[in-house]
C-alpha cells in the first residue's frame, strides 16, 4: 500500500464499534487526505510511505468535533453577567435592552470582516484543543441580510483556517423587535424569504430553531422544518432547555439530525428520539453558566440507546465557552457521562449530529484523516482534568 503519511508506534482510540475501539501498538496511514489504514501495526499491509511519524506511544483519537456553537457574533455580554452577579434578573436585563437582542444589535452593526475577525480567536482556541470540525449557527442577525452576513462569515472561517465548518441557519432563534410581538409574521419571513434565499446561496448545511416559551411554538417550528425539508436541508432543534414544549418529539417526528439541550426532556421525547435515531446533543456549558439545577435525563437516554453528543454551545449569553475539553469535563462531572460516552460525544456521535458520520468521527479506512495526537497515558486524562491541554499535534485532512 502506498501512502503519503504514516503514523506508527501509537495507541489508537478508533471510536469504531463499542467502547473506545482501543488499538495498542497501532498504525494509521493516510492517502489523499483520507485514512487508508488504521489498526494494529502487526496487521498492517506492507506500506510504502512518503513520510513516517513515530508517535512515541502517544494516543491518537479522531479530530474532535464541536457540533453546536454560536461562535460568530459581535460584542460580549460580560456586563450582563456582572449585573446578574449583583442580583439583577434575566428578565430585568432583557427589558433594559440586554439578552439576545443586544447581541443582535451588535451583530447587525458589525461588518462581515469584523464578524470573522472577532470569531477567529474563538476558532483558534478550539483548534488548539484538537478540534477539526466545528458547527456554527447564524441567529443573531434575525433579518435576511444580516443572517446571510453571519453565514458568509462562518463559511470564510472554514476557508481561513484548517477546520471544517458546518453552517446552520438559525433564523428562528428569537423575535426581532421590529416585528412588534408578531411571532407568526416573523416565521412567515423565515419560511417564505430567508430559507429559500439561504438555500439558493448554498450558505447553510442545516436549519435549526429555538422551541421555547421565549422562542417559538412547536407549530411555528413545524413550519420552519417543512420549509427546510422543501429546500433539501436537514434540521435540528434547541429543545426542552427551559420548559418542556415537546420540541424533541417534534424534531424526531421530522427526522431531525439532533435535538439539543434537553434538560426538560420527558419519557415520550426520549422514546421518540430513540425511534428516529435523533442525536441528543447535551450542552453542559449553558447548564453551568445559567446555574441550572435540572439535568437532562441521561440515564433514560442511555437506556433507550439514544446517541449522545456534547458541545460547547459557545455563545455570548448563556455559554461563553471556547474549550471543548472543559465541556467534556462538565459532561462527565455535571451530567455523569462515562469517559467513553464523553469521547463518543465529541467524535462519532457529534459527526452524526451534523449528518457527517460517513465522512468523519472515527479512525476507519475511507474517513477523512482528521486526527488529534495526545500526550496522555490514558484516554480518561482528556476528560478528568481541568485546564490542562495535552494536545501534542493535530492533523487535518492528512496534514
Ligand atoms: N439557547 C441558548 O441558550 C442560547 N440560544 C438558545 O437558543 C442563548 C443565546 C443568547 O442568550 O445569546
Ligand atoms: Fe445554542
Tab-separated table of C-alpha atoms and ligand atoms in Angstrom:
chain	number	residue	atom	x	y	z
A	1	UNK	CA	0.000	0.000	0.000
A	2	UNK	CA	1.346	3.412	-0.984
A	3	UNK	CA	0.558	6.355	1.303
A	4	UNK	CA	1.617	9.923	1.865
A	5	UNK	CA	1.990	9.831	5.642
A	6	UNK	CA	2.096	7.022	8.167
A	7	UNK	CA	1.862	7.398	11.959
A	8	UNK	CA	3.385	4.490	13.843
A	9	UNK	CA	4.005	3.492	17.460
A	10	UNK	CA	0.664	4.985	18.517
A	11	UNK	CA	-2.174	3.902	20.737
A	12	UNK	CA	-5.471	4.400	18.923
A	13	UNK	CA	-8.931	5.168	20.244
A	14	UNK	CA	-10.640	4.473	16.916
A	15	UNK	CA	-14.143	5.160	18.345
A	16	UNK	CA	-15.406	2.459	15.944
A	17	UNK	CA	-17.577	-0.309	17.387
A	18	UNK	CA	-18.360	-0.400	21.080
A	19	UNK	CA	-16.434	1.452	23.755
A	20	UNK	CA	-13.300	3.299	22.603
A	21	UNK	CA	-12.122	0.813	19.988
A	22	UNK	CA	-8.650	0.741	21.531
A	23	UNK	CA	-5.691	-0.493	19.487
A	24	UNK	CA	-2.380	-0.773	21.321
A	25	UNK	CA	0.685	-0.555	19.038
A	26	UNK	CA	-1.251	0.974	16.168
A	27	UNK	CA	-0.558	2.483	12.769
A	28	UNK	CA	-2.517	4.968	10.684
A	29	UNK	CA	-1.777	5.518	7.005
A	30	UNK	CA	-3.188	8.433	5.009
A	31	UNK	CA	-3.513	8.930	1.261
A	32	UNK	CA	-5.194	11.885	-0.448
A	33	UNK	CA	-6.378	13.221	2.916
A	34	UNK	CA	-8.191	10.036	3.855
A	35	UNK	CA	-7.410	7.155	6.152
A	36	UNK	CA	-6.116	4.212	4.131
A	37	UNK	CA	-5.315	2.029	7.145
A	38	UNK	CA	-5.996	2.309	10.885
A	39	UNK	CA	-5.308	-0.669	13.126
A	40	UNK	CA	-2.655	-2.839	14.727
A	41	UNK	CA	0.808	-2.275	13.261
A	42	UNK	CA	1.279	-6.037	13.185
A	43	UNK	CA	-1.712	-6.480	10.859
A	44	UNK	CA	-0.869	-3.596	8.514
A	45	UNK	CA	-0.227	-4.451	4.866
A	46	UNK	CA	3.236	-3.544	3.540
A	47	UNK	CA	3.175	0.262	3.417
A	48	UNK	CA	5.334	2.461	1.234
A	49	UNK	CA	5.099	5.899	2.876
A	50	UNK	CA	6.487	9.251	1.745
A	51	UNK	CA	6.785	10.223	5.406
A	52	UNK	CA	6.685	8.214	8.637
A	53	UNK	CA	5.974	9.808	12.015
A	54	UNK	CA	6.877	7.901	15.186
A	55	UNK	CA	4.273	8.837	17.820
A	56	UNK	CA	6.347	7.564	20.716
A	57	UNK	CA	3.428	5.660	22.237
A	58	UNK	CA	1.104	8.703	22.293
A	59	UNK	CA	-2.640	8.307	21.883
A	60	UNK	CA	-4.484	9.197	18.672
A	61	UNK	CA	-8.218	9.964	18.617
A	62	UNK	CA	-10.320	11.219	15.737
A	63	UNK	CA	-10.082	15.009	15.473
A	64	UNK	CA	-12.636	16.471	17.890
A	65	UNK	CA	-15.960	17.848	16.650
A	66	UNK	CA	-17.785	20.754	18.323
A	67	UNK	CA	-21.267	20.186	16.897
A	68	UNK	CA	-23.175	23.166	18.413
A	69	UNK	CA	-21.797	26.707	18.551
A	70	UNK	CA	-22.889	30.309	18.011
A	71	UNK	CA	-19.293	31.489	17.818
A	72	UNK	CA	-19.898	34.058	15.076
A	73	UNK	CA	-21.321	37.105	16.880
A	74	UNK	CA	-20.315	40.640	17.773
A	75	UNK	CA	-19.716	42.063	21.228
A	76	UNK	CA	-19.929	40.211	24.506
A	77	UNK	CA	-22.336	40.192	27.423
A	78	UNK	CA	-19.924	40.062	30.349
A	79	UNK	CA	-21.603	43.195	31.756
A	80	UNK	CA	-24.920	41.303	31.888
A	81	UNK	CA	-23.237	38.515	33.800
A	82	UNK	CA	-21.851	41.147	36.180
A	83	UNK	CA	-25.331	42.628	36.684
A	84	UNK	CA	-26.718	39.182	37.442
A	85	UNK	CA	-23.964	38.658	40.000
A	86	UNK	CA	-25.236	41.820	41.668
A	87	UNK	CA	-28.766	40.448	41.780
A	88	UNK	CA	-30.433	41.634	38.570
A	89	UNK	CA	-32.834	39.164	36.986
A	90	UNK	CA	-32.532	37.907	33.415
A	91	UNK	CA	-35.937	39.462	32.658
A	92	UNK	CA	-34.900	42.877	34.010
A	93	UNK	CA	-31.751	42.747	31.887
A	94	UNK	CA	-33.764	41.775	28.806
A	95	UNK	CA	-36.243	44.628	29.464
A	96	UNK	CA	-33.314	47.044	29.653
A	97	UNK	CA	-32.292	46.023	26.113
A	98	UNK	CA	-29.975	43.164	27.040
A	99	UNK	CA	-30.192	39.485	26.174
A	100	UNK	CA	-30.233	38.073	22.663
A	101	UNK	CA	-31.431	41.435	21.304
A	102	UNK	CA	-28.266	43.191	22.495
A	103	UNK	CA	-26.128	40.665	20.597
A	104	UNK	CA	-28.467	41.078	17.613
A	105	UNK	CA	-27.869	44.845	17.618
A	106	UNK	CA	-24.087	44.426	17.841
A	107	UNK	CA	-24.101	41.762	15.125
A	108	UNK	CA	-26.249	43.853	12.782
A	109	UNK	CA	-23.855	46.784	13.276
A	110	UNK	CA	-20.767	44.672	12.514
A	111	UNK	CA	-19.342	44.101	9.042
A	112	UNK	CA	-18.724	40.611	7.720
A	113	UNK	CA	-14.988	41.260	8.091
A	114	UNK	CA	-15.455	42.303	11.718
A	115	UNK	CA	-17.519	39.182	12.449
A	116	UNK	CA	-14.789	36.959	11.005
A	117	UNK	CA	-12.060	38.825	12.899
A	118	UNK	CA	-13.850	38.563	16.255
A	119	UNK	CA	-14.690	34.878	15.736
A	120	UNK	CA	-11.205	33.721	14.735
A	121	UNK	CA	-9.724	33.765	18.269
A	122	UNK	CA	-12.594	31.539	19.398
A	123	UNK	CA	-11.963	29.184	16.473
A	124	UNK	CA	-8.241	29.194	17.202
A	125	UNK	CA	-8.919	28.222	20.820
A	126	UNK	CA	-10.888	25.196	19.602
A	127	UNK	CA	-8.228	24.300	17.025
A	128	UNK	CA	-5.592	24.391	19.792
A	129	UNK	CA	-7.554	21.646	21.576
A	130	UNK	CA	-7.669	19.289	18.608
A	131	UNK	CA	-10.999	20.353	17.107
A	132	UNK	CA	-11.067	19.650	13.364
A	133	UNK	CA	-14.786	20.256	12.633
A	134	UNK	CA	-16.992	22.981	14.104
A	135	UNK	CA	-20.643	23.775	13.584
A	136	UNK	CA	-21.516	27.493	13.529
A	137	UNK	CA	-25.059	28.871	13.681
A	138	UNK	CA	-26.496	32.132	12.467
A	139	UNK	CA	-29.343	33.570	14.562
A	140	UNK	CA	-28.103	36.951	15.766
A	141	UNK	CA	-28.966	38.765	12.524
A	142	UNK	CA	-32.684	37.936	12.516
A	143	UNK	CA	-33.114	39.738	9.177
A	144	UNK	CA	-32.235	38.273	5.793
A	145	UNK	CA	-29.144	40.348	5.003
A	146	UNK	CA	-27.699	40.014	8.500
A	147	UNK	CA	-28.321	36.265	8.615
A	148	UNK	CA	-26.581	35.939	5.228
A	149	UNK	CA	-23.694	38.036	6.585
A	150	UNK	CA	-23.307	35.666	9.544
A	151	UNK	CA	-23.392	32.562	7.346
A	152	UNK	CA	-20.855	34.074	4.937
A	153	UNK	CA	-18.598	34.810	7.917
A	154	UNK	CA	-18.951	31.175	9.019
A	155	UNK	CA	-18.009	29.924	5.538
A	156	UNK	CA	-15.000	32.260	5.455
A	157	UNK	CA	-13.713	30.857	8.735
A	158	UNK	CA	-13.580	27.452	7.036
A	159	UNK	CA	-11.535	28.996	4.226
A	160	UNK	CA	-9.150	30.915	6.502
A	161	UNK	CA	-8.376	28.175	8.992
A	162	UNK	CA	-7.623	24.428	8.704
A	163	UNK	CA	-11.013	23.410	10.066
A	164	UNK	CA	-14.220	22.080	8.542
A	165	UNK	CA	-17.175	24.389	9.193
A	166	UNK	CA	-20.739	23.133	9.141
A	167	UNK	CA	-23.018	26.185	8.882
A	168	UNK	CA	-26.541	26.168	10.330
A	169	UNK	CA	-29.277	28.705	9.613
A	170	UNK	CA	-30.945	29.656	12.922
A	171	UNK	CA	-33.315	32.390	11.786
A	172	UNK	CA	-35.942	31.093	14.231
A	173	UNK	CA	-33.747	31.933	17.234
A	174	UNK	CA	-35.576	34.972	18.640
A	175	UNK	CA	-38.149	37.550	17.611
A	176	UNK	CA	-36.532	40.744	16.308
A	177	UNK	CA	-38.059	43.903	17.872
A	178	UNK	CA	-39.244	45.370	14.562
A	179	UNK	CA	-41.931	42.652	14.399
A	180	UNK	CA	-43.622	44.158	17.465
A	181	UNK	CA	-44.540	40.815	19.003
A	182	UNK	CA	-45.817	39.233	15.773
A	183	UNK	CA	-44.145	35.824	16.010
A	184	UNK	CA	-46.183	34.265	13.209
A	185	UNK	CA	-45.324	37.209	10.986
A	186	UNK	CA	-41.610	36.690	11.619
A	187	UNK	CA	-41.922	32.946	10.919
A	188	UNK	CA	-43.605	33.907	7.616
A	189	UNK	CA	-40.417	35.809	6.767
A	190	UNK	CA	-38.189	32.899	7.841
A	191	UNK	CA	-40.191	30.398	5.777
A	192	UNK	CA	-41.089	32.481	2.715
A	193	UNK	CA	-37.941	34.572	2.282
A	194	UNK	CA	-34.994	33.557	4.420
A	195	UNK	CA	-34.861	29.774	4.000
A	196	UNK	CA	-35.313	29.921	0.210
A	197	UNK	CA	-32.603	32.609	-0.088
A	198	UNK	CA	-30.107	30.865	2.173
A	199	UNK	CA	-30.704	27.545	0.394
A	200	UNK	CA	-30.337	29.169	-3.022
A	201	UNK	CA	-26.992	30.701	-1.990
A	202	UNK	CA	-25.764	27.373	-0.612
A	203	UNK	CA	-24.894	29.036	2.697
A	204	UNK	CA	-26.447	26.535	5.116
A	205	UNK	CA	-25.841	22.852	5.763
A	206	UNK	CA	-28.813	22.582	8.155
A	207	UNK	CA	-31.683	24.572	9.683
A	208	UNK	CA	-32.210	25.000	13.447
A	209	UNK	CA	-34.771	26.723	15.674
A	210	UNK	CA	-35.417	27.627	19.320
A	211	UNK	CA	-38.594	25.899	20.539
A	212	UNK	CA	-39.362	27.627	23.823
A	213	UNK	CA	-41.850	29.960	25.519
A	214	UNK	CA	-39.349	32.770	24.870
A	215	UNK	CA	-38.668	31.399	21.367
A	216	UNK	CA	-41.168	29.766	19.035
A	217	UNK	CA	-44.039	27.302	19.451
A	218	UNK	CA	-43.995	23.742	18.109
A	219	UNK	CA	-46.492	24.799	15.417
A	220	UNK	CA	-44.194	27.630	14.309
A	221	UNK	CA	-41.146	25.345	14.377
A	222	UNK	CA	-43.022	22.727	12.303
A	223	UNK	CA	-43.425	25.351	9.571
A	224	UNK	CA	-39.683	26.021	9.678
A	225	UNK	CA	-38.964	22.282	9.387
A	226	UNK	CA	-41.311	21.885	6.428
A	227	UNK	CA	-39.644	24.781	4.615
A	228	UNK	CA	-36.167	23.394	5.342
A	229	UNK	CA	-37.127	19.980	4.015
A	230	UNK	CA	-38.724	21.511	0.924
A	231	UNK	CA	-35.298	23.016	0.203
A	232	UNK	CA	-33.433	19.797	0.900
A	233	UNK	CA	-31.874	20.959	4.170
A	234	UNK	CA	-31.570	18.701	7.232
A	235	UNK	CA	-32.944	20.011	10.519
A	236	UNK	CA	-32.059	20.232	14.212
A	237	UNK	CA	-33.643	21.963	17.205
A	238	UNK	CA	-32.931	23.719	20.521
A	239	UNK	CA	-35.480	21.806	22.586
A	240	UNK	CA	-36.565	21.454	26.208
A	241	UNK	CA	-33.874	23.806	27.551
A	242	UNK	CA	-36.061	25.851	29.909
A	243	UNK	CA	-39.501	24.218	29.609
A	244	UNK	CA	-40.974	21.067	28.071
A	245	UNK	CA	-42.635	22.053	24.805
A	246	UNK	CA	-42.452	18.614	23.176
A	247	UNK	CA	-39.822	20.039	20.828
A	248	UNK	CA	-37.601	16.962	20.781
A	249	UNK	CA	-40.525	14.705	19.836
A	250	UNK	CA	-41.478	17.155	17.093
A	251	UNK	CA	-37.896	17.207	15.823
A	252	UNK	CA	-37.722	13.406	15.928
A	253	UNK	CA	-41.013	13.091	14.013
A	254	UNK	CA	-39.464	15.286	11.318
A	255	UNK	CA	-36.316	13.126	11.191
A	256	UNK	CA	-34.050	15.733	12.794
A	257	UNK	CA	-30.305	15.107	12.985
A	258	UNK	CA	-30.247	16.270	16.610
A	259	UNK	CA	-32.232	17.820	19.434
A	260	UNK	CA	-30.077	19.951	21.719
A	261	UNK	CA	-30.059	20.984	25.429
A	262	UNK	CA	-32.907	18.654	26.618
A	263	UNK	CA	-32.841	19.438	30.365
A	264	UNK	CA	-36.652	19.142	30.443
A	265	UNK	CA	-36.995	16.172	28.084
A	266	UNK	CA	-39.664	13.654	29.181
A	267	UNK	CA	-40.017	9.890	28.565
A	268	UNK	CA	-42.167	10.452	25.487
A	269	UNK	CA	-39.434	12.641	23.971
A	270	UNK	CA	-36.733	10.076	24.774
A	271	UNK	CA	-38.751	7.321	23.075
A	272	UNK	CA	-39.390	9.474	20.014
A	273	UNK	CA	-35.675	10.265	19.675
A	274	UNK	CA	-34.752	6.593	20.032
A	275	UNK	CA	-37.188	5.661	17.244
A	276	UNK	CA	-35.834	8.230	14.810
A	277	UNK	CA	-32.144	7.934	15.679
A	278	UNK	CA	-32.009	11.652	16.514
A	279	UNK	CA	-28.839	12.561	18.427
A	280	UNK	CA	-29.199	14.131	21.888
A	281	UNK	CA	-26.673	16.982	21.982
A	282	UNK	CA	-26.000	17.969	25.595
A	283	UNK	CA	-24.610	21.422	26.403
A	284	UNK	CA	-23.216	21.466	29.941
A	285	UNK	CA	-21.669	24.924	29.480
A	286	UNK	CA	-25.119	26.555	29.319
A	287	UNK	CA	-26.357	24.400	32.216
A	288	UNK	CA	-23.364	25.589	34.276
A	289	UNK	CA	-23.443	29.253	33.301
A	290	UNK	CA	-27.184	29.584	33.967
A	291	UNK	CA	-26.726	27.746	37.276
A	292	UNK	CA	-29.388	25.318	36.104
A	293	UNK	CA	-30.266	22.517	38.502
A	294	UNK	CA	-32.328	20.290	36.262
A	295	UNK	CA	-30.135	17.816	34.416
A	296	UNK	CA	-31.008	16.173	31.090
A	297	UNK	CA	-32.328	12.600	31.526
A	298	UNK	CA	-29.007	10.923	30.780
A	299	UNK	CA	-29.919	7.537	32.274
A	300	UNK	CA	-33.100	7.358	30.196
A	301	UNK	CA	-31.277	8.420	27.016
A	302	UNK	CA	-28.620	5.788	27.682
A	303	UNK	CA	-31.188	3.059	28.398
A	304	UNK	CA	-33.091	3.891	25.205
A	305	UNK	CA	-29.914	3.829	23.112
A	306	UNK	CA	-30.178	7.465	22.015
A	307	UNK	CA	-26.761	8.606	20.725
A	308	UNK	CA	-25.394	11.391	22.936
A	309	UNK	CA	-23.185	14.231	21.682
A	310	UNK	CA	-21.515	17.020	23.685
A	311	UNK	CA	-20.705	20.550	22.522
A	312	UNK	CA	-19.665	23.964	23.837
A	313	UNK	CA	-22.784	25.965	22.735
A	314	UNK	CA	-20.238	28.821	22.530
A	315	UNK	CA	-22.429	31.959	22.702
A	316	UNK	CA	-22.133	35.310	24.473
A	317	UNK	CA	-25.246	34.998	26.645
A	318	UNK	CA	-25.541	31.556	28.168
A	319	UNK	CA	-22.310	29.695	27.410
A	320	UNK	CA	-19.298	31.928	26.775
A	321	UNK	CA	-17.156	28.809	26.454
A	322	UNK	CA	-14.464	28.132	23.871
A	323	UNK	CA	-12.995	24.993	25.448
A	324	UNK	CA	-14.371	21.687	24.217
A	325	UNK	CA	-12.114	19.916	26.742
A	326	UNK	CA	-13.869	21.797	29.559
A	327	UNK	CA	-17.275	20.934	28.079
A	328	UNK	CA	-16.128	17.292	28.125
A	329	UNK	CA	-15.176	17.528	31.792
A	330	UNK	CA	-18.526	19.181	32.566
A	331	UNK	CA	-20.350	16.427	30.666
A	332	UNK	CA	-18.710	13.874	32.912
A	333	UNK	CA	-18.957	15.700	36.237
A	334	UNK	CA	-22.278	17.557	35.859
A	335	UNK	CA	-24.155	15.046	33.669
A	336	UNK	CA	-22.467	11.824	34.844
A	337	UNK	CA	-21.405	10.644	31.416
A	338	UNK	CA	-18.692	7.973	31.286
A	339	UNK	CA	-15.326	8.587	29.632
A	340	UNK	CA	-16.392	6.512	26.625
A	341	UNK	CA	-19.677	8.432	26.360
A	342	UNK	CA	-17.859	11.762	26.519
A	343	UNK	CA	-15.366	10.757	23.838
A	344	UNK	CA	-18.094	9.359	21.572
A	345	UNK	CA	-19.952	12.623	22.192
A	346	UNK	CA	-17.210	14.740	20.621
A	347	UNK	CA	-16.298	12.313	17.822
A	348	UNK	CA	-18.634	9.718	16.352
A	349	UNK	CA	-21.935	10.997	17.749
A	350	UNK	CA	-21.032	14.627	17.076
A	351	UNK	CA	-20.384	13.651	13.446
A	352	UNK	CA	-23.813	12.062	13.348
A	353	UNK	CA	-25.410	15.215	14.818
A	354	UNK	CA	-24.040	17.015	11.743
A	355	UNK	CA	-25.010	14.284	9.273
A	356	UNK	CA	-21.296	13.701	8.610
A	357	UNK	CA	-20.950	10.224	10.131
A	358	UNK	CA	-19.871	8.710	6.807
A	359	UNK	CA	-17.041	11.230	6.468
A	360	UNK	CA	-15.575	11.897	9.928
A	361	UNK	CA	-15.770	10.897	13.603
A	362	UNK	CA	-13.904	7.559	13.722
A	363	UNK	CA	-10.492	6.211	12.721
A	364	UNK	CA	-11.605	3.952	9.882
A	365	UNK	CA	-10.462	3.480	6.286
A	366	UNK	CA	-12.225	5.856	3.914
A	367	UNK	CA	-12.850	8.558	6.525
A	368	UNK	CA	-11.079	11.891	6.372
A	369	UNK	CA	-7.707	11.748	8.103
A	370	UNK	CA	-8.543	14.234	10.897
A	371	UNK	CA	-6.530	13.266	13.975
A	372	UNK	CA	-5.741	14.545	17.445
A	373	UNK	CA	-2.492	13.213	18.913
A	374	UNK	CA	-2.333	13.456	22.701
A	375	UNK	CA	0.413	13.407	25.330
A	376	UNK	CA	-1.523	11.185	27.723
A	377	UNK	CA	-1.220	7.784	29.361
A	378	UNK	CA	-4.970	7.024	29.352
A	379	UNK	CA	-7.961	8.496	27.485
A	380	UNK	CA	-9.535	9.353	30.851
A	381	UNK	CA	-6.990	12.199	31.106
A	382	UNK	CA	-8.876	14.008	28.329
A	383	UNK	CA	-11.994	14.073	30.493
A	384	UNK	CA	-10.873	14.019	34.098
A	385	UNK	CA	-8.611	17.093	34.235
A	386	UNK	CA	-9.497	20.773	34.219
A	387	UNK	CA	-7.461	23.463	32.493
A	388	UNK	CA	-4.952	21.044	31.012
A	389	UNK	CA	-4.456	20.768	27.258
A	390	UNK	CA	-2.469	17.642	26.417
A	391	UNK	CA	-2.699	18.100	22.628
A	392	UNK	CA	0.615	17.139	21.008
A	393	UNK	CA	-0.350	17.552	17.346
A	394	UNK	CA	-3.387	17.939	15.163
A	395	UNK	CA	-3.833	16.528	11.693
A	396	UNK	CA	-6.479	17.905	9.331
A	397	UNK	CA	-7.092	16.101	6.054
A	398	UNK	CA	-3.868	14.120	6.398
A	399	UNK	CA	-1.673	17.174	7.141
B	1	LIG	N1	-30.415	28.839	23.745
B	1	LIG	C1	-29.440	29.432	24.417
B	1	LIG	O1	-29.056	29.102	25.489
B	1	LIG	C2	-28.901	30.498	23.595
B	1	LIG	N2	-29.683	30.413	22.419
B	1	LIG	C3	-30.542	29.452	22.561
B	1	LIG	O2	-31.338	29.166	21.678
B	1	LIG	C4	-28.970	31.851	24.199
B	1	LIG	C5	-28.292	32.799	23.306
B	1	LIG	C6	-28.098	34.147	23.936
B	1	LIG	O3	-28.531	34.427	25.055
B	1	LIG	O4	-27.452	34.956	23.235
B	2	LIG	FE1	-27.375	27.012	21.269
